[in-house]
């Protein structure tokens, strides 16, 4: 009888320890409270969670050798002196570009090793260049 109770207790305790919790769907909140699974990314310029694919200015990847192309968005500060770009590669979720004086381009700071530049393209569009190569337009 004791042997049966002991075996039963061992069996039940092994079940309790091996039970794994499944992840909660939508439980991927970042430090800013943005849910990536719902399509949200934190915007440093707007200071809120945004959906990159719903922004007014969207640019498509140029000359991709991958089977699919990605897109990015641009968000400007109210005074148009800063631009935020959402590059899907790398560790940063977005990169802030600054505009100097009356220049018509926004450029990344020296805090990142690559140089990103946002320039007007044609009459209504923009291009993003990485180290002088157009990567989005």
PDB file of C-alpha atoms in Angstrom:
ATOM      1  CA  UNK A   1       0.000   0.000   0.000  1.00  0.00           C
ATOM      2  CA  UNK A   2       2.782   2.401   0.891  1.00  0.00           C
ATOM      3  CA  UNK A   3       4.577   1.486  -2.297  1.00  0.00           C
ATOM      4  CA  UNK A   4       1.484   2.368  -4.373  1.00  0.00           C
ATOM      5  CA  UNK A   5       1.047   5.711  -2.614  1.00  0.00           C
ATOM      6  CA  UNK A   6       4.741   6.501  -3.034  1.00  0.00           C
ATOM      7  CA  UNK A   7       4.681   5.643  -6.753  1.00  0.00           C
ATOM      8  CA  UNK A   8       1.501   7.698  -7.199  1.00  0.00           C
ATOM      9  CA  UNK A   9       3.083  10.696  -5.464  1.00  0.00           C
ATOM     10  CA  UNK A  10       6.223  10.427  -7.612  1.00  0.00           C
ATOM     11  CA  UNK A  11       4.110  10.182 -10.777  1.00  0.00           C
ATOM     12  CA  UNK A  12       1.973  13.211  -9.877  1.00  0.00           C
ATOM     13  CA  UNK A  13       4.976  15.317  -8.882  1.00  0.00           C
ATOM     14  CA  UNK A  14       6.753  14.463 -12.148  1.00  0.00           C
ATOM     15  CA  UNK A  15       3.669  15.633 -14.057  1.00  0.00           C
ATOM     16  CA  UNK A  16       3.639  18.900 -12.137  1.00  0.00           C
ATOM     17  CA  UNK A  17       7.313  19.605 -12.874  1.00  0.00           C
ATOM     18  CA  UNK A  18       7.173  18.689 -16.574  1.00  0.00           C
ATOM     19  CA  UNK A  19       4.083  20.738 -17.337  1.00  0.00           C
ATOM     20  CA  UNK A  20       5.095  23.709 -19.491  1.00  0.00           C
ATOM     21  CA  UNK A  21       3.209  26.908 -19.828  1.00  0.00           C
ATOM     22  CA  UNK A  22       2.348  27.895 -23.352  1.00  0.00           C
ATOM     23  CA  UNK A  23       3.160  31.493 -24.272  1.00  0.00           C
ATOM     24  CA  UNK A  24       0.319  33.965 -24.108  1.00  0.00           C
ATOM     25  CA  UNK A  25      -0.707  35.164 -27.554  1.00  0.00           C
ATOM     26  CA  UNK A  26      -0.080  38.917 -27.758  1.00  0.00           C
ATOM     27  CA  UNK A  27       2.133  38.763 -24.695  1.00  0.00           C
ATOM     28  CA  UNK A  28       5.069  40.382 -26.451  1.00  0.00           C
ATOM     29  CA  UNK A  29       4.923  43.862 -24.970  1.00  0.00           C
ATOM     30  CA  UNK A  30       8.196  45.802 -25.275  1.00  0.00           C
ATOM     31  CA  UNK A  31       9.581  48.318 -22.772  1.00  0.00           C
ATOM     32  CA  UNK A  32       7.372  51.056 -24.269  1.00  0.00           C
ATOM     33  CA  UNK A  33       4.184  48.989 -24.057  1.00  0.00           C
ATOM     34  CA  UNK A  34       4.042  48.283 -27.817  1.00  0.00           C
ATOM     35  CA  UNK A  35       2.794  44.869 -28.996  1.00  0.00           C
ATOM     36  CA  UNK A  36       4.852  43.621 -31.942  1.00  0.00           C
ATOM     37  CA  UNK A  37       2.370  40.790 -32.591  1.00  0.00           C
ATOM     38  CA  UNK A  38      -0.295  43.440 -33.244  1.00  0.00           C
ATOM     39  CA  UNK A  39       2.046  45.282 -35.634  1.00  0.00           C
ATOM     40  CA  UNK A  40       3.097  48.069 -33.279  1.00  0.00           C
ATOM     41  CA  UNK A  41       6.571  49.621 -33.052  1.00  0.00           C
ATOM     42  CA  UNK A  42       7.626  52.491 -30.818  1.00  0.00           C
ATOM     43  CA  UNK A  43       8.177  55.825 -32.560  1.00  0.00           C
ATOM     44  CA  UNK A  44      10.806  57.994 -30.903  1.00  0.00           C
ATOM     45  CA  UNK A  45       9.537  61.113 -32.679  1.00  0.00           C
ATOM     46  CA  UNK A  46       5.831  60.645 -31.946  1.00  0.00           C
ATOM     47  CA  UNK A  47       6.521  59.080 -28.537  1.00  0.00           C
ATOM     48  CA  UNK A  48       3.752  56.502 -29.076  1.00  0.00           C
ATOM     49  CA  UNK A  49       3.309  53.027 -30.542  1.00  0.00           C
ATOM     50  CA  UNK A  50       2.677  53.138 -34.301  1.00  0.00           C
ATOM     51  CA  UNK A  51       1.988  50.665 -37.085  1.00  0.00           C
ATOM     52  CA  UNK A  52       4.792  51.236 -39.587  1.00  0.00           C
ATOM     53  CA  UNK A  53       2.745  49.885 -42.497  1.00  0.00           C
ATOM     54  CA  UNK A  54      -0.024  52.460 -41.830  1.00  0.00           C
ATOM     55  CA  UNK A  55       2.210  55.551 -42.034  1.00  0.00           C
ATOM     56  CA  UNK A  56       1.694  58.111 -44.819  1.00  0.00           C
ATOM     57  CA  UNK A  57       5.225  57.883 -46.190  1.00  0.00           C
ATOM     58  CA  UNK A  58       6.138  54.301 -47.084  1.00  0.00           C
ATOM     59  CA  UNK A  59       9.143  53.286 -49.148  1.00  0.00           C
ATOM     60  CA  UNK A  60       9.891  49.967 -50.844  1.00  0.00           C
ATOM     61  CA  UNK A  61      13.191  48.166 -50.845  1.00  0.00           C
ATOM     62  CA  UNK A  62      15.283  48.645 -53.988  1.00  0.00           C
ATOM     63  CA  UNK A  63      17.234  45.857 -55.732  1.00  0.00           C
ATOM     64  CA  UNK A  64      16.656  43.164 -53.181  1.00  0.00           C
ATOM     65  CA  UNK A  65      18.321  39.815 -53.846  1.00  0.00           C
ATOM     66  CA  UNK A  66      15.916  38.155 -51.414  1.00  0.00           C
ATOM     67  CA  UNK A  67      12.751  36.348 -52.482  1.00  0.00           C
ATOM     68  CA  UNK A  68      10.628  39.098 -50.923  1.00  0.00           C
ATOM     69  CA  UNK A  69      11.037  42.827 -50.558  1.00  0.00           C
ATOM     70  CA  UNK A  70      10.585  44.795 -47.382  1.00  0.00           C
ATOM     71  CA  UNK A  71       9.234  48.248 -46.788  1.00  0.00           C
ATOM     72  CA  UNK A  72       9.962  51.056 -44.409  1.00  0.00           C
ATOM     73  CA  UNK A  73       8.208  54.191 -43.278  1.00  0.00           C
ATOM     74  CA  UNK A  74       9.302  57.727 -42.555  1.00  0.00           C
ATOM     75  CA  UNK A  75       7.928  59.905 -39.761  1.00  0.00           C
ATOM     76  CA  UNK A  76       8.916  63.558 -39.535  1.00  0.00           C
ATOM     77  CA  UNK A  77       9.009  65.750 -36.450  1.00  0.00           C
ATOM     78  CA  UNK A  78       6.613  68.716 -36.496  1.00  0.00           C
ATOM     79  CA  UNK A  79       9.428  71.143 -37.310  1.00  0.00           C
ATOM     80  CA  UNK A  80      10.740  68.806 -40.094  1.00  0.00           C
ATOM     81  CA  UNK A  81      14.247  68.891 -38.596  1.00  0.00           C
ATOM     82  CA  UNK A  82      14.219  65.215 -37.658  1.00  0.00           C
ATOM     83  CA  UNK A  83      13.097  62.137 -39.546  1.00  0.00           C
ATOM     84  CA  UNK A  84      12.612  58.655 -38.144  1.00  0.00           C
ATOM     85  CA  UNK A  85      13.129  55.660 -40.423  1.00  0.00           C
ATOM     86  CA  UNK A  86      12.216  52.080 -39.558  1.00  0.00           C
ATOM     87  CA  UNK A  87      14.870  49.814 -41.072  1.00  0.00           C
ATOM     88  CA  UNK A  88      13.983  46.121 -40.577  1.00  0.00           C
ATOM     89  CA  UNK A  89      17.630  45.037 -40.369  1.00  0.00           C
ATOM     90  CA  UNK A  90      19.922  45.472 -37.393  1.00  0.00           C
ATOM     91  CA  UNK A  91      19.247  45.877 -33.685  1.00  0.00           C
ATOM     92  CA  UNK A  92      17.617  49.306 -33.712  1.00  0.00           C
ATOM     93  CA  UNK A  93      13.874  49.437 -34.331  1.00  0.00           C
ATOM     94  CA  UNK A  94      14.224  52.919 -35.829  1.00  0.00           C
ATOM     95  CA  UNK A  95      16.917  55.439 -36.640  1.00  0.00           C
ATOM     96  CA  UNK A  96      16.644  59.189 -36.125  1.00  0.00           C
ATOM     97  CA  UNK A  97      18.050  61.352 -38.910  1.00  0.00           C
ATOM     98  CA  UNK A  98      18.777  65.034 -38.465  1.00  0.00           C
ATOM     99  CA  UNK A  99      18.624  67.961 -40.852  1.00  0.00           C
ATOM    100  CA  UNK A 100      21.185  70.750 -40.661  1.00  0.00           C
ATOM    101  CA  UNK A 101      20.280  74.288 -41.631  1.00  0.00           C
ATOM    102  CA  UNK A 102      18.412  74.637 -44.913  1.00  0.00           C
ATOM    103  CA  UNK A 103      19.693  71.344 -46.264  1.00  0.00           C
ATOM    104  CA  UNK A 104      17.203  69.178 -48.142  1.00  0.00           C
ATOM    105  CA  UNK A 105      18.514  65.966 -46.627  1.00  0.00           C
ATOM    106  CA  UNK A 106      18.377  64.236 -43.257  1.00  0.00           C
ATOM    107  CA  UNK A 107      21.437  62.297 -42.105  1.00  0.00           C
ATOM    108  CA  UNK A 108      22.140  59.762 -39.359  1.00  0.00           C
ATOM    109  CA  UNK A 109      24.391  60.736 -36.493  1.00  0.00           C
ATOM    110  CA  UNK A 110      27.817  59.355 -35.754  1.00  0.00           C
ATOM    111  CA  UNK A 111      26.377  56.995 -33.108  1.00  0.00           C
ATOM    112  CA  UNK A 112      25.863  54.261 -35.741  1.00  0.00           C
ATOM    113  CA  UNK A 113      28.558  52.867 -38.006  1.00  0.00           C
ATOM    114  CA  UNK A 114      26.565  53.047 -41.247  1.00  0.00           C
ATOM    115  CA  UNK A 115      25.540  56.383 -42.715  1.00  0.00           C
ATOM    116  CA  UNK A 116      21.847  56.680 -43.564  1.00  0.00           C
ATOM    117  CA  UNK A 117      20.591  59.632 -45.588  1.00  0.00           C
ATOM    118  CA  UNK A 118      17.003  60.563 -46.475  1.00  0.00           C
ATOM    119  CA  UNK A 119      16.648  62.767 -49.559  1.00  0.00           C
ATOM    120  CA  UNK A 120      13.682  64.027 -51.570  1.00  0.00           C
ATOM    121  CA  UNK A 121      13.125  61.975 -54.736  1.00  0.00           C
ATOM    122  CA  UNK A 122      11.197  63.240 -57.719  1.00  0.00           C
ATOM    123  CA  UNK A 123       8.344  65.557 -56.704  1.00  0.00           C
ATOM    124  CA  UNK A 124       6.506  63.620 -54.031  1.00  0.00           C
ATOM    125  CA  UNK A 125       8.811  60.863 -52.840  1.00  0.00           C
ATOM    126  CA  UNK A 126      11.917  60.124 -50.848  1.00  0.00           C
ATOM    127  CA  UNK A 127      14.942  57.861 -51.034  1.00  0.00           C
ATOM    128  CA  UNK A 128      16.913  56.313 -48.210  1.00  0.00           C
ATOM    129  CA  UNK A 129      20.582  55.742 -48.897  1.00  0.00           C
ATOM    130  CA  UNK A 130      22.886  53.585 -46.830  1.00  0.00           C
ATOM    131  CA  UNK A 131      26.544  54.469 -47.364  1.00  0.00           C
ATOM    132  CA  UNK A 132      25.637  56.292 -50.643  1.00  0.00           C
ATOM    133  CA  UNK A 133      23.633  53.344 -52.060  1.00  0.00           C
ATOM    134  CA  UNK A 134      19.859  53.716 -52.514  1.00  0.00           C
ATOM    135  CA  UNK A 135      18.163  51.016 -50.448  1.00  0.00           C
ATOM    136  CA  UNK A 136      14.551  52.330 -50.282  1.00  0.00           C
ATOM    137  CA  UNK A 137      12.464  54.644 -52.452  1.00  0.00           C
TER     138      UNK A 137
END
